[in-house]
Amino acid sequence: MPKQITTFEDFIRHILKLVLWVVLLTPLFILPIYYVLYTLFGTSFADLFSLTTKPEQLMALAGQMMTTEPTKTLFQLTTFPGFTFAAIFSTVFMVWVERKFIAKVQLRVGPQYAGKFEGILQNFADLFKLLFKEIIIPDGVDKAVFLSIPLALMFISGSLLALVPLGPTTYIADPPIGAIFVFAIVSFTPLVVMLAGWSSNNKYSLLGSLRALHQMVAYEIPMILSVVGVVVLSGSLDLVKIVYAQSSVWFILFQPLGAIVFFICVLAELERIPFDLPEADSELVAGWQTEYGGMNFGVFQLATYIKFYALSGIFATFFLGGWYGPGFLPPEAWFLIKTFVVMLAMMLPRAVLPRVRIDVLLRGGWTKLMFLSFLNLFIALLVLSLGLYHIGGI
Amino acid sequence: MGILSEIKGAWIATWSGIRHAFRPRMTLRYPDQKLDLQGPGYHFDPKNGVGLHGFKGRHRLREDKCTGCQLCAIACDGVAVAIEMQTMVRNRPQNKKNYWPAVDYGRCVFCGLCVDACPFDALSMSNDYELSAYDKASLKYTPDMLMLPPPEFGTAKVKFDPKRGTVTHG
């Protein structure tokens, strides 16, 4: 609590204190930025400021930064195949599409007034509402863990993004074990959810997180097993090589069962209807997210939608032939069209299906889907042994 | 066959969702589009003693026919006690006492019994259904408010397509 300012003398003292802190802290922040800029561009501040009056040179510099190495990785990570693009595509565009599409299916109208065209700015209105809300930290929570949960979920979604290959060269990382890496990252979610429920100091959050944990663990194993067929057919765990193996035939033709099982498991992993038991928004408050409000909740939504986009992209990579398509569009556009179709298909159950019961959910995950994914593996082996397909291409 | 019927049920729901995604929507965008309620509202023909079908909205009071006989208020007493007779100087030949009905729409249930009770065809119901107000006092309509004609309404019409079994507005 700062001291109350009552006299003019106090006022002057307060101002001088602020000026002192600014003078002390300026070198600490400004000088490192200056040296980073100097080493990156080899130019001084004066040159950079003079560029602002010459747009052609500035554009040329930006283009050079996008294609040459020290800044290319940064650009890819932060902007195009990476975080900013995914966040804008999934939250600004796809959330609006989801609202309008579900409204259309359910004979409603959906957002209408925010923005000139069909309520396209509704998400920004919701964002500002969330930004201006107070972040409430309840009594007795483990503060460090509690506040790091949104960040941890964001890390999980962001690291999934790095693996999605949008085009033959447009990807951030291409590890030789990409298919395993996807499931390794996805497996972190139950841990984070459990920590969120425990650190909230609320028995309902804890119960909700246990429910989410059951569901995620039950659906992770069939999710991994359903992709084994694809790995057997393509002969590689590398996501880019899996796409190259589909240059003639998409794997959904040989592996329809695997695609269905993977689709259902992704729905369960994302806690979307009909598998939204942890966060049943018509009955419960918010399940394990109960104690998170304001922008913490907004970060949860952002992380969920980025994960939604990344897992849809991984579905398109495994089963729909990634970036392959007729040549009149660039490969990235084909990949985004396929991802968009997969996301629409994942939104449709939310509009029409009711929620499944917890025992049906667990029994389905541990027995039926497991059985179907093993059957799918045998189909893959049958396709190989009949000579319909050779490993890595026809 | 439990699992097959489950899959069939899920597929029927999903297929109906896909069908509705490509059909025109029957929901009206209300404040922008308003439904054209065809014809005048609910009337009562005292000569033949039959009610004429119509929309039951706000009442319309005819200044040249009402005699202030209170039959509408008596009919309302058993239902909602919404009609109260008020004095308002108009000096009409058929209404020397200057007695006119006033309706409290906080109480009215739009049953139409007051219209049935009127022997002079002075009270009828119009197509005006936008009666919301910010306080209860604004819901008490005085006789001269009831004498106003209803406002012009929207032009959206119901279109029924018997072949596809759909209803749309245009």
XYZ file of C-alpha atoms in Angstrom:
564
model
C 0.000 0.000 0.000
C 1.685 3.281 -1.056
C 1.687 6.189 1.324
C -1.221 8.589 0.898
C -0.264 11.816 -0.862
C -1.600 14.665 1.281
C 0.747 17.622 0.812
C 2.485 19.137 -2.169
C 5.815 18.140 -0.676
C 4.745 14.470 -0.727
C 3.677 14.864 -4.344
C 7.061 16.240 -5.402
C 8.840 13.484 -3.472
C 6.716 10.838 -5.169
C 7.458 12.220 -8.638
C 11.178 12.419 -7.928
C 11.165 8.818 -6.731
C 9.549 7.669 -9.970
C 12.075 9.663 -12.042
C 14.924 8.100 -10.069
C 13.663 4.593 -10.788
C 13.251 5.340 -14.491
C 16.787 6.748 -14.697
C 18.151 3.710 -12.878
C 16.277 1.094 -14.933
C 16.589 2.608 -18.421
C 20.180 1.409 -19.087
C 19.231 -2.048 -17.854
C 16.501 -2.441 -20.500
C 17.461 -0.125 -23.348
C 21.131 -1.090 -23.725
C 20.580 -4.860 -24.188
C 17.881 -4.188 -26.797
C 20.279 -1.850 -28.580
C 23.084 -4.423 -28.630
C 20.757 -7.211 -29.791
C 19.547 -5.021 -32.659
C 23.104 -4.019 -33.516
C 24.333 -7.598 -33.714
C 21.253 -8.789 -35.654
C 21.119 -6.128 -38.333
C 24.565 -4.606 -38.232
C 22.947 -1.195 -38.243
C 22.668 1.497 -35.671
C 19.463 3.035 -34.367
C 19.898 6.044 -36.617
C 19.907 3.837 -39.715
C 16.840 1.916 -38.505
C 14.943 5.145 -37.834
C 15.875 6.477 -41.259
C 14.341 3.322 -42.778
C 10.910 4.340 -41.523
C 10.835 7.080 -44.136
C 11.759 4.667 -46.959
C 9.068 1.975 -47.249
C 10.695 0.110 -50.156
C 13.905 -0.472 -48.218
C 11.924 -1.453 -45.136
C 9.912 -4.028 -47.119
C 13.113 -5.361 -48.674
C 14.667 -5.690 -45.221
C 11.568 -7.512 -43.937
C 11.649 -9.911 -46.903
C 15.342 -10.543 -46.330
C 14.676 -11.242 -42.646
C 11.965 -13.766 -43.546
C 14.194 -15.794 -45.836
C 17.701 -15.573 -44.372
C 18.756 -17.760 -41.536
C 19.241 -16.035 -38.158
C 15.814 -14.394 -38.287
C 14.070 -17.000 -40.466
C 13.647 -19.445 -37.580
C 12.350 -16.659 -35.374
C 9.873 -15.666 -38.084
C 8.723 -19.251 -38.547
C 8.347 -19.833 -34.820
C 6.480 -16.653 -34.097
C 4.614 -15.838 -37.278
C 3.745 -17.985 -40.261
C 3.545 -21.687 -39.584
C 3.957 -20.919 -35.915
C 2.116 -19.284 -33.118
C 0.590 -16.040 -34.422
C -0.846 -17.604 -37.554
C -2.280 -20.559 -35.630
C -3.739 -18.317 -32.940
C -5.375 -16.019 -35.465
C -6.624 -18.878 -37.667
C -8.014 -20.936 -34.809
C -9.395 -18.308 -32.438
C -10.315 -15.364 -34.632
C -11.538 -17.285 -37.667
C -12.482 -20.795 -36.539
C -14.320 -19.751 -33.360
C -16.492 -17.484 -35.485
C -16.989 -20.291 -38.020
C -17.902 -22.657 -35.185
C -20.480 -20.289 -33.747
C -22.100 -19.589 -37.099
C -21.965 -23.217 -38.250
C -23.494 -24.647 -35.074
C -26.124 -21.919 -35.153
C -26.958 -22.845 -38.749
C -27.302 -26.530 -37.923
C -29.480 -25.773 -34.891
C -31.667 -23.302 -36.870
C -30.361 -20.308 -34.924
C -28.619 -17.194 -36.221
C -25.496 -16.896 -34.075
C -23.515 -13.699 -33.412
C -25.005 -10.905 -35.450
C -24.158 -7.388 -34.356
C -20.418 -7.068 -33.530
C -18.709 -6.041 -36.744
C -20.184 -5.150 -40.116
C -20.411 -8.714 -41.441
C -22.394 -11.318 -39.469
C -20.803 -10.605 -36.095
C -17.223 -11.358 -37.165
C -15.833 -9.158 -34.381
C -17.719 -10.995 -31.596
C -14.522 -12.754 -30.488
C -12.771 -9.426 -30.020
C -15.665 -8.252 -27.875
C -15.303 -11.406 -25.752
C -11.517 -10.892 -25.605
C -11.868 -7.347 -24.259
C -14.444 -8.507 -21.733
C -12.008 -11.166 -20.482
C -9.046 -8.759 -20.486
C -10.801 -6.259 -18.234
C -11.945 -8.802 -15.673
C -10.166 -9.181 -12.368
C -7.880 -12.187 -11.946
C -9.121 -13.731 -8.715
C -6.732 -15.929 -6.732
C -8.692 -17.820 -4.045
C -7.438 -18.327 -0.495
C -5.134 -21.267 0.133
C -4.153 -22.045 -3.450
C -0.611 -23.022 -4.330
C 0.017 -19.723 -6.057
C 3.027 -20.633 -8.178
C 1.433 -23.803 -9.554
C -1.978 -22.164 -9.892
C -0.691 -19.306 -12.029
C 1.639 -21.445 -14.131
C -1.126 -23.797 -15.363
C -2.413 -21.557 -18.231
C 1.176 -21.076 -19.357
C 1.822 -24.836 -19.235
C -1.257 -25.565 -21.367
C -0.066 -22.925 -23.815
C 3.352 -24.626 -23.986
C 1.721 -27.976 -24.788
C -0.379 -26.505 -27.596
C 2.532 -24.492 -28.949
C 4.879 -27.451 -29.064
C 2.241 -29.449 -30.989
C 2.183 -26.626 -33.538
C 5.891 -27.018 -34.219
C 5.338 -30.523 -35.607
C 2.567 -29.749 -38.115
C 4.000 -29.732 -41.657
C 2.055 -27.207 -43.723
C 4.104 -27.774 -46.842
C 7.174 -29.640 -48.120
C 9.415 -26.954 -46.602
C 6.996 -25.018 -44.401
C 7.468 -26.529 -40.971
C 9.270 -25.544 -37.808
C 10.685 -28.882 -36.684
C 10.912 -32.224 -38.452
C 12.196 -34.740 -35.902
C 12.708 -38.298 -37.229
C 10.301 -39.590 -34.547
C 7.577 -36.987 -35.095
C 4.653 -39.409 -34.715
C 5.867 -40.455 -31.254
C 6.667 -36.862 -30.376
C 3.021 -35.862 -30.964
C 1.787 -38.391 -28.413
C 4.586 -37.515 -25.994
C 3.421 -33.896 -25.992
C -0.266 -34.832 -25.783
C 0.494 -37.048 -22.767
C 1.537 -34.000 -20.744
C -2.048 -32.716 -20.637
C -3.358 -35.072 -17.886
C -0.469 -34.032 -15.641
C -1.246 -30.340 -16.100
C -4.958 -30.941 -15.579
C -4.247 -32.867 -12.374
C -1.996 -30.069 -11.098
C -4.685 -27.499 -11.932
C -7.315 -29.416 -9.970
C -5.014 -29.968 -7.013
C -3.596 -26.445 -6.767
C -7.031 -24.806 -6.862
C -7.731 -25.880 -3.240
C -11.300 -26.809 -4.227
C -12.729 -30.299 -3.908
C -14.917 -29.900 -6.986
C -11.937 -28.860 -9.099
C -10.044 -31.888 -7.839
C -12.935 -34.235 -8.684
C -13.279 -32.629 -12.104
C -9.589 -33.042 -12.790
C -9.817 -36.727 -11.791
C -12.665 -37.164 -14.274
C -10.614 -35.465 -17.003
C -7.635 -37.657 -16.087
C -9.663 -40.871 -16.464
C -10.945 -39.790 -19.839
C -7.601 -38.663 -21.244
C -5.726 -41.756 -20.120
C -8.460 -44.021 -21.518
C -8.327 -42.379 -24.937
C -4.585 -41.844 -25.348
C -3.778 -45.519 -25.875
C -6.271 -46.185 -28.725
C -5.125 -42.873 -30.229
C -1.521 -44.123 -30.396
C -2.538 -47.592 -31.590
C -4.742 -46.214 -34.381
C -1.734 -44.501 -35.927
C 0.461 -47.623 -35.849
C -1.178 -48.756 -39.099
C -0.162 -45.524 -40.801
C 3.389 -45.886 -39.506
C 3.537 -49.481 -40.801
C 2.290 -48.443 -44.242
C 4.583 -45.455 -44.627
C 7.572 -47.137 -42.990
C 8.517 -44.002 -41.104
C 7.780 -42.056 -37.934
C 8.722 -38.815 -39.651
C 5.599 -36.694 -40.317
C 7.029 -35.237 -43.548
C 7.920 -38.715 -44.846
C 4.433 -39.959 -43.889
C 3.010 -37.245 -46.151
C 5.440 -38.125 -48.967
C 4.241 -41.758 -48.723
C 0.706 -40.545 -49.518
C 1.654 -38.919 -52.827
C -0.547 -41.379 -54.771
C -3.142 -42.694 -52.290
C -4.363 -41.126 -49.075
C -4.140 -43.436 -46.080
C -7.820 -42.944 -45.229
C -8.609 -45.365 -48.090
C -6.559 -48.178 -46.489
C -7.169 -47.137 -42.893
C -10.801 -45.966 -42.508
C -11.120 -47.638 -39.107
C -7.916 -46.010 -37.895
C -9.148 -42.613 -39.072
C -12.452 -43.040 -37.217
C -10.703 -44.158 -34.005
C -8.197 -41.291 -34.218
C -11.032 -38.819 -34.852
C -12.983 -40.013 -31.801
C -9.866 -39.982 -29.628
C -9.013 -36.425 -30.694
C -12.554 -35.367 -29.758
C -12.106 -36.996 -26.328
C -8.650 -35.472 -25.906
C -9.959 -31.981 -26.655
C -12.893 -32.451 -24.228
C -15.366 -31.529 -26.934
C -19.003 -32.643 -27.090
C -19.932 -35.609 -26.983
C -16.932 -36.216 -24.663
C -17.111 -33.019 -22.620
C -17.668 -34.739 -19.256
C -14.839 -32.872 -17.454
C -16.281 -29.514 -18.450
C -20.017 -30.111 -18.888
C -20.954 -26.503 -19.395
C -24.689 -27.080 -19.062
C -24.446 -28.874 -15.685
C -21.119 -28.122 -13.972
C -19.504 -24.740 -13.452
C -16.374 -25.542 -15.419
C -14.962 -28.799 -14.031
C -11.261 -28.483 -13.277
C -11.192 -24.892 -14.588
C -13.665 -23.662 -11.946
C -11.281 -21.391 -10.066
C -9.801 -19.789 -13.163
C -11.447 -16.577 -14.270
C -10.727 -13.554 -16.408
C -7.816 -13.813 -18.790
C -6.675 -17.125 -17.244
C -9.860 -18.610 -18.670
C -9.164 -16.792 -21.944
C -5.712 -18.385 -22.116
C -7.327 -21.802 -21.507
C -9.660 -21.218 -24.446
C -6.797 -20.016 -26.655
C -4.700 -23.074 -25.754
C -7.643 -25.409 -26.419
C -8.348 -23.934 -29.834
C -4.679 -23.949 -30.855
C -4.545 -27.611 -29.815
C -7.739 -28.206 -31.797
C -6.087 -26.699 -34.898
C -2.829 -28.632 -34.360
C -4.541 -32.005 -33.851
C -6.794 -31.425 -36.888
C -3.664 -30.672 -38.891
C -2.071 -33.868 -37.611
C -5.215 -35.802 -38.631
C -4.886 -34.311 -42.139
C -1.191 -35.259 -42.146
C -1.788 -38.869 -41.112
C -4.882 -39.706 -43.133
C -5.757 -37.016 -45.704
C -2.468 -36.708 -47.534
C -1.136 -33.515 -45.933
C -0.335 -30.870 -48.518
C -1.074 -32.950 -51.650
C -3.722 -31.659 -54.023
C -4.206 -30.359 -57.591
C -1.483 -27.951 -58.602
C -3.444 -24.735 -59.051
C -3.152 -23.894 -55.347
C 0.034 -23.827 -53.241
C 0.528 -26.856 -50.933
C -0.018 -24.760 -47.796
C -3.470 -23.782 -49.076
C -4.393 -27.432 -49.637
C -3.236 -28.302 -46.143
C -5.307 -25.488 -44.645
C -8.389 -26.517 -46.663
C -8.081 -30.093 -45.383
C -7.558 -28.866 -41.821
C -10.608 -26.634 -42.160
C -12.737 -29.576 -43.336
C -11.507 -31.753 -40.441
C -12.279 -28.951 -37.979
C -15.788 -28.581 -39.428
C -16.277 -32.334 -39.058
C -15.185 -32.065 -35.423
C -17.619 -29.204 -34.817
C -20.612 -31.104 -36.218
C -20.986 -33.539 -33.246
C -21.121 -30.523 -30.932
C -24.243 -29.354 -32.730
C -26.155 -32.642 -32.871
C -24.983 -35.227 -30.330
C -25.748 -35.524 -26.592
C -23.080 -36.203 -23.964
C -22.031 -39.828 -23.305
C -22.189 -41.359 -19.833
C -18.917 -41.858 -17.928
C -19.135 -45.680 -17.837
C -19.931 -45.822 -21.565
C -17.002 -43.484 -22.182
C -14.473 -45.510 -20.205
C -15.672 -48.914 -21.437
C -15.685 -47.613 -25.021
C -12.156 -46.261 -24.699
C -10.589 -49.258 -22.993
C -12.355 -52.050 -24.945
C -14.141 -51.079 -28.149
C -11.732 -48.492 -29.539
C -8.744 -50.601 -28.478
C -10.219 -53.589 -30.336
C -10.936 -51.467 -33.416
C -7.412 -50.053 -33.490
C -5.905 -53.554 -33.315
C -8.250 -54.622 -36.129
C -7.017 -51.595 -38.073
C -3.409 -52.712 -37.582
C -4.293 -56.147 -39.021
C -5.938 -54.446 -42.005
C -2.705 -52.518 -42.608
C -0.706 -55.763 -42.493
C -3.231 -57.423 -44.850
C -2.899 -54.551 -47.335
C 0.883 -54.961 -47.252
C 0.827 -58.767 -47.572
C -1.674 -58.710 -50.465
C 0.702 -56.392 -52.328
C -1.840 -53.555 -52.712
C 0.695 -51.152 -51.272
C 4.444 -51.263 -50.726
C 6.095 -49.615 -47.760
C 6.679 -45.950 -48.514
C 4.578 -45.735 -51.705
C 2.863 -47.803 -54.362
C -27.576 -55.373 -31.246
C -26.609 -52.576 -28.862
C -23.605 -51.070 -30.578
C -25.135 -51.085 -34.068
C -28.231 -49.214 -32.915
C -25.979 -46.710 -31.093
C -24.000 -46.102 -34.283
C -27.242 -45.801 -36.256
C -28.617 -43.244 -33.819
C -25.436 -41.165 -33.926
C -25.435 -41.317 -37.720
C -29.095 -40.213 -37.983
C -28.352 -37.186 -35.773
C -25.186 -36.317 -37.709
C -26.924 -36.696 -41.071
C -29.755 -34.408 -40.012
C -27.100 -31.895 -38.900
C -25.382 -32.069 -42.296
C -28.747 -31.629 -44.057
C -29.613 -28.584 -41.978
C -26.211 -27.028 -42.677
C -27.141 -26.741 -46.363
C -30.809 -25.760 -45.983
C -32.136 -22.232 -45.678
C -32.775 -21.328 -42.074
C -36.340 -20.698 -40.921
C -35.272 -18.441 -38.043
C -36.223 -14.816 -38.540
C -33.620 -12.111 -37.758
C -36.174 -10.385 -35.583
C -35.411 -6.703 -35.135
C -34.193 -6.388 -38.729
C -36.864 -8.563 -40.337
C -40.395 -8.615 -38.959
C -43.085 -11.084 -39.844
C -45.983 -9.841 -41.950
C -49.011 -10.884 -39.856
C -51.577 -10.978 -42.620
C -55.030 -9.461 -42.124
C -56.352 -7.478 -39.157
C -56.198 -8.939 -35.685
C -58.860 -10.862 -33.741
C -62.365 -9.478 -34.281
C -65.854 -10.375 -33.044
C -68.811 -10.110 -35.355
C -71.805 -9.215 -33.059
C -74.431 -9.809 -35.780
C -73.532 -13.447 -36.402
C -72.024 -14.011 -32.962
C -68.727 -15.517 -34.162
C -65.114 -14.556 -33.476
C -63.075 -13.904 -36.636
C -59.650 -15.554 -36.613
C -56.686 -13.207 -36.235
C -53.599 -12.324 -34.226
C -54.305 -11.400 -30.599
C -52.058 -8.397 -29.983
C -52.667 -4.958 -28.479
C -56.300 -3.828 -28.317
C -57.747 -1.324 -30.771
C -60.539 0.870 -29.432
C -62.954 2.509 -31.895
C -63.855 5.979 -30.702
C -67.002 6.178 -32.851
C -68.534 2.924 -31.577
C -67.695 2.544 -27.879
C -70.611 3.438 -25.576
C -68.863 2.984 -22.251
C -71.121 0.051 -21.257
C -68.375 -1.648 -19.181
C -69.173 -5.116 -20.577
C -65.509 -5.623 -21.489
C -64.414 -4.748 -17.945
C -67.018 -7.152 -16.507
C -65.808 -9.923 -18.847
C -62.225 -9.271 -17.787
C -63.045 -9.415 -14.068
C -63.185 -13.204 -14.173
C -59.884 -13.568 -16.004
C -57.210 -10.957 -15.401
C -58.830 -7.780 -13.982
C -56.839 -5.837 -16.547
C -59.535 -3.467 -17.870
C -60.393 -0.373 -15.889
C -62.922 2.226 -16.989
C -61.494 5.745 -17.136
C -63.080 9.145 -17.686
C -61.783 11.032 -20.686
C -63.621 13.983 -22.242
C -64.353 13.274 -25.911
C -68.011 14.382 -26.184
C -69.120 11.628 -28.520
C -72.902 11.269 -29.087
C -72.963 7.566 -28.221
C -70.790 7.978 -25.103
C -72.242 10.884 -23.077
C -70.680 9.749 -19.793
C -67.159 9.875 -21.344
C -66.363 6.401 -20.019
C -63.688 4.437 -21.883
C -61.793 1.200 -21.163
C -58.083 1.305 -20.300
C -55.988 -1.884 -20.392
C -53.118 -2.762 -18.046
C -50.816 -4.987 -20.134
C -48.973 -6.087 -17.014
C -52.108 -8.136 -16.263
C -53.695 -8.841 -19.665
C -53.448 -12.461 -20.831
C -54.626 -11.739 -24.403
C -57.543 -14.169 -24.138
C -59.881 -12.057 -26.255
C -62.952 -12.379 -23.984
C -63.344 -8.585 -23.865
C -63.587 -8.532 -27.650
C -66.257 -11.282 -27.523
C -68.216 -9.322 -24.910
C -68.431 -6.091 -26.926
C -71.895 -5.833 -28.604
C -70.942 -2.821 -30.776
C -67.724 -4.107 -32.425
C -65.844 -1.263 -30.688
C -63.005 -3.330 -29.209
C -60.809 -5.544 -31.376
C -57.226 -6.808 -31.287
C -54.462 -5.616 -33.600
C -51.181 -7.052 -34.876
C -49.023 -4.948 -32.565
C -47.026 -7.275 -30.308
C -44.078 -5.029 -29.359
C -45.341 -3.950 -25.953
C -42.178 -4.122 -23.807
C -41.520 -1.261 -21.440
C -38.946 -0.335 -18.833
C -41.400 0.048 -15.938
C -44.839 -1.206 -14.930
C -46.455 2.201 -15.220
C -45.702 2.313 -18.950
C -47.680 -0.907 -19.441
C -50.947 0.819 -18.441
C -52.428 1.950 -21.727
C -54.878 4.869 -21.552
C -57.942 4.937 -23.876
C -56.370 7.407 -26.310
C -53.297 5.127 -26.626
C -55.646 2.261 -27.444
C -57.370 4.356 -30.109
C -54.134 4.726 -32.127
C -53.824 2.455 -35.163
C -51.103 -0.250 -34.900
C -47.704 0.639 -36.450
C -46.681 -0.628 -39.860
C -45.047 -4.026 -39.582
C -42.402 -5.917 -41.525
C -42.720 -7.542 -44.875
C -41.201 -10.971 -44.166
C -43.603 -13.667 -45.324
C -43.752 -17.351 -44.476
C -42.974 -19.600 -47.441
C -43.903 -23.256 -47.183
C -42.271 -25.732 -49.538
C -44.364 -28.951 -49.400
C -41.916 -30.863 -51.607
C -38.925 -30.470 -49.283
C -41.034 -30.015 -46.183
C -39.306 -26.783 -45.208
C -40.570 -23.452 -43.961
C -38.582 -20.323 -44.779
C -39.002 -16.617 -44.379
C -38.256 -14.093 -47.089
